[in-house]
Amino acid sequence: MEEKVILVDVHDQSIGEMEKMEAHLSGHMHRAISVLVFNDRHEMLLQQRAFSKYHTPGLWTNTCCSHPRPGETTEDAANRRLMEEMGIECKLTKGFDFIYKASFENGLIEHELDHVYIGIYNDDPIINIEEAHAFRWVSMVELKKDIAAFPEKYTIWFRLIMEKIAEKMPELLSD
């Protein structure tokens, strides 16, 4: 089945659909979702992307991320992908949106209007090994230090999310 993304303008208005890989080759801006899951100890659940991923394989990133399907809300996409990637079901709350554009060594371009959702969950995930190679819970203090010391271990969008958290939701950064 051909997977399509929703093309959007800077105001998140849908302007069409495009096959996912074509959008990543051409750099057309499209709608995306990212999910950040925390536990009651204020640790964030990270996933290490599967080594078979078409870009950024093996890098650490937020709990899950993907694209809504045509006709699917961002919240529904966030819940669907959280279950598909990490085996987690929890209440998600909208955090913020941001736009980014990044080119990768393999010629692909991520140009996304990313909708970030936040949830609380206190058990370990049951990861889908086609999506995630590993997971870890990490304190925000440890995470900030590790990203500063080793940014190349993390996806570009996750590093940007962490910057946006500092700007828009600094309370999440305190342990």
Short mmCIF file of C-alpha atoms in Angstrom, two decimals, residues 11-165:
data_model
loop_
_atom_site.label_atom_id
_atom_site.label_comp_id
_atom_site.label_asym_id
_atom_site.label_seq_id
_atom_site.Cartn_x
_atom_site.Cartn_y
_atom_site.Cartn_z
CA HIS A 11 -0.41 27.72 8.73
CA ASP A 12 -0.94 23.93 8.73
CA GLN A 13 -3.60 24.14 6.04
CA SER A 14 -3.71 21.03 3.88
CA ILE A 15 -2.66 21.74 0.29
CA GLY A 16 -2.63 18.18 -1.00
CA GLU A 17 -1.16 14.72 -0.56
CA MET A 18 2.02 13.10 -1.78
CA GLU A 19 3.62 9.68 -1.56
CA LYS A 20 5.84 9.70 1.56
CA MET A 21 9.17 8.94 -0.12
CA GLU A 22 8.48 11.44 -2.90
CA ALA A 23 7.84 14.15 -0.27
CA HIS A 24 11.12 13.28 1.43
CA LEU A 25 13.01 13.38 -1.85
CA SER A 26 11.50 16.69 -2.99
CA GLY A 27 11.47 18.44 0.39
CA HIS A 28 7.78 19.37 0.28
CA MET A 29 6.53 20.47 3.70
CA HIS A 30 4.16 17.97 5.26
CA ARG A 31 2.40 17.30 8.56
CA ALA A 32 4.16 15.17 11.17
CA ILE A 33 3.71 14.09 14.79
CA SER A 34 6.17 13.55 17.61
CA VAL A 35 5.33 12.02 20.99
CA LEU A 36 7.19 12.56 24.26
CA VAL A 37 6.33 10.14 27.06
CA PHE A 38 7.41 10.78 30.64
CA ASN A 39 7.09 8.67 33.77
CA ASP A 40 6.29 9.83 37.30
CA ARG A 41 10.05 10.15 37.99
CA HIS A 42 10.17 12.88 35.27
CA GLU A 43 12.22 10.64 32.98
CA MET A 44 11.60 10.73 29.24
CA LEU A 45 11.22 7.52 27.25
CA LEU A 46 13.59 7.53 24.28
CA GLN A 47 13.79 5.11 21.41
CA GLN A 48 16.80 4.17 19.36
CA ARG A 49 15.61 4.08 15.77
CA ALA A 50 15.80 0.69 14.07
CA PHE A 51 18.92 0.20 11.98
CA SER A 52 16.71 -0.61 8.98
CA LYS A 53 15.10 2.88 8.92
CA TYR A 54 15.39 4.80 5.63
CA HIS A 55 17.09 7.73 7.37
CA THR A 56 18.80 8.35 10.72
CA PRO A 57 19.04 4.62 11.56
CA GLY A 58 20.34 3.85 15.04
CA LEU A 59 19.98 7.40 16.35
CA TRP A 60 18.22 8.16 19.63
CA THR A 61 15.03 10.17 19.43
CA ASN A 62 11.73 10.96 21.15
CA THR A 63 9.33 8.20 22.16
CA CYS A 64 7.81 7.99 18.68
CA CYS A 65 7.26 10.05 15.55
CA SER A 66 5.49 9.67 12.24
CA HIS A 67 3.01 11.24 9.84
CA PRO A 68 -0.79 11.41 10.00
CA ARG A 69 -2.54 9.62 7.19
CA PRO A 70 -4.85 11.61 4.91
CA GLY A 71 -8.10 12.16 6.84
CA GLU A 72 -6.47 11.34 10.21
CA THR A 73 -6.08 13.93 12.96
CA THR A 74 -2.66 14.54 14.46
CA GLU A 75 -3.91 13.29 17.84
CA ASP A 76 -5.24 10.07 16.33
CA ALA A 77 -1.94 9.58 14.46
CA ALA A 78 0.04 10.16 17.65
CA ASN A 79 -2.01 7.55 19.53
CA ARG A 80 -1.84 5.06 16.64
CA ARG A 81 1.93 5.36 16.21
CA LEU A 82 2.61 5.25 19.96
CA MET A 83 0.86 1.87 20.05
CA GLU A 84 2.43 0.62 16.79
CA GLU A 85 6.00 1.62 17.67
CA MET A 86 6.12 1.27 21.45
CA GLY A 87 3.06 -0.76 22.50
CA ILE A 88 1.87 2.11 24.70
CA GLU A 89 -1.58 3.52 25.25
CA CYS A 90 -1.83 6.66 27.38
CA LYS A 91 -3.58 10.02 27.42
CA LEU A 92 -1.78 12.49 25.16
CA THR A 93 -1.90 16.27 25.46
CA LYS A 94 -0.88 18.69 22.71
CA GLY A 95 2.35 20.46 23.60
CA PHE A 96 3.32 22.67 20.66
CA ASP A 97 4.02 22.77 16.92
CA PHE A 98 7.14 23.76 15.03
CA ILE A 99 8.50 23.72 11.49
CA TYR A 100 11.90 22.37 10.56
CA LYS A 101 13.81 21.41 7.45
CA ALA A 102 16.81 19.09 7.45
CA SER A 103 18.75 17.30 4.70
CA PHE A 104 20.33 13.90 5.21
CA GLU A 105 23.40 12.24 3.70
CA ASN A 106 21.22 9.85 1.69
CA GLY A 107 19.60 12.75 -0.20
CA LEU A 108 16.32 12.76 1.74
CA ILE A 109 14.86 15.95 3.17
CA GLU A 110 12.62 16.26 6.21
CA HIS A 111 10.51 19.42 5.88
CA GLU A 112 7.82 19.07 8.46
CA LEU A 113 5.27 20.94 10.49
CA ASP A 114 5.61 18.78 13.57
CA HIS A 115 2.80 18.47 16.15
CA VAL A 116 4.30 17.48 19.51
CA TYR A 117 2.22 15.50 22.02
CA ILE A 118 3.07 14.65 25.62
CA GLY A 119 1.95 11.69 27.72
CA ILE A 120 2.60 9.99 31.06
CA TYR A 121 3.27 6.24 31.29
CA ASN A 122 5.00 4.26 34.02
CA ASP A 123 5.73 0.84 32.52
CA ASP A 124 8.37 -0.21 30.04
CA PRO A 125 7.26 -0.26 26.41
CA ILE A 126 6.92 -3.32 24.22
CA ILE A 127 8.89 -2.07 21.23
CA ASN A 128 8.21 -2.98 17.63
CA ILE A 129 11.67 -4.03 16.45
CA GLU A 130 10.89 -2.88 12.90
CA GLU A 131 10.62 0.66 14.31
CA ALA A 132 12.85 0.77 17.38
CA HIS A 133 16.08 -1.05 18.16
CA ALA A 134 16.09 -0.18 21.87
CA PHE A 135 14.60 2.13 24.48
CA ARG A 136 15.72 3.88 27.64
CA TRP A 137 14.26 6.11 30.31
CA VAL A 138 16.45 9.14 30.98
CA SER A 139 16.29 12.10 33.34
CA MET A 140 16.04 15.49 31.71
CA VAL A 141 19.29 16.63 33.36
CA GLU A 142 21.16 13.59 32.00
CA LEU A 143 19.52 14.00 28.58
CA LYS A 144 20.45 17.68 28.25
CA LYS A 145 24.06 16.88 29.16
CA ASP A 146 24.27 13.96 26.73
CA ILE A 147 22.79 15.94 23.83
CA ALA A 148 25.24 18.77 24.50
CA ALA A 149 28.20 16.35 24.61
CA PHE A 150 27.13 13.99 21.81
CA PRO A 151 24.57 15.68 19.51
CA GLU A 152 25.39 13.27 16.68
CA LYS A 153 23.74 10.43 18.69
CA TYR A 154 20.33 12.13 18.40
CA THR A 155 17.98 12.95 15.52
CA ILE A 156 17.90 16.55 14.37
CA TRP A 157 14.17 16.90 15.07
CA PHE A 158 14.60 15.62 18.62
CA ARG A 159 17.38 18.12 19.29
CA LEU A 160 15.05 20.83 17.97
CA ILE A 161 12.20 19.53 20.14
CA MET A 162 14.46 19.83 23.18
CA GLU A 163 15.23 23.46 22.23
CA LYS A 164 11.50 24.16 21.81
CA ILE A 165 10.76 22.58 25.22
#
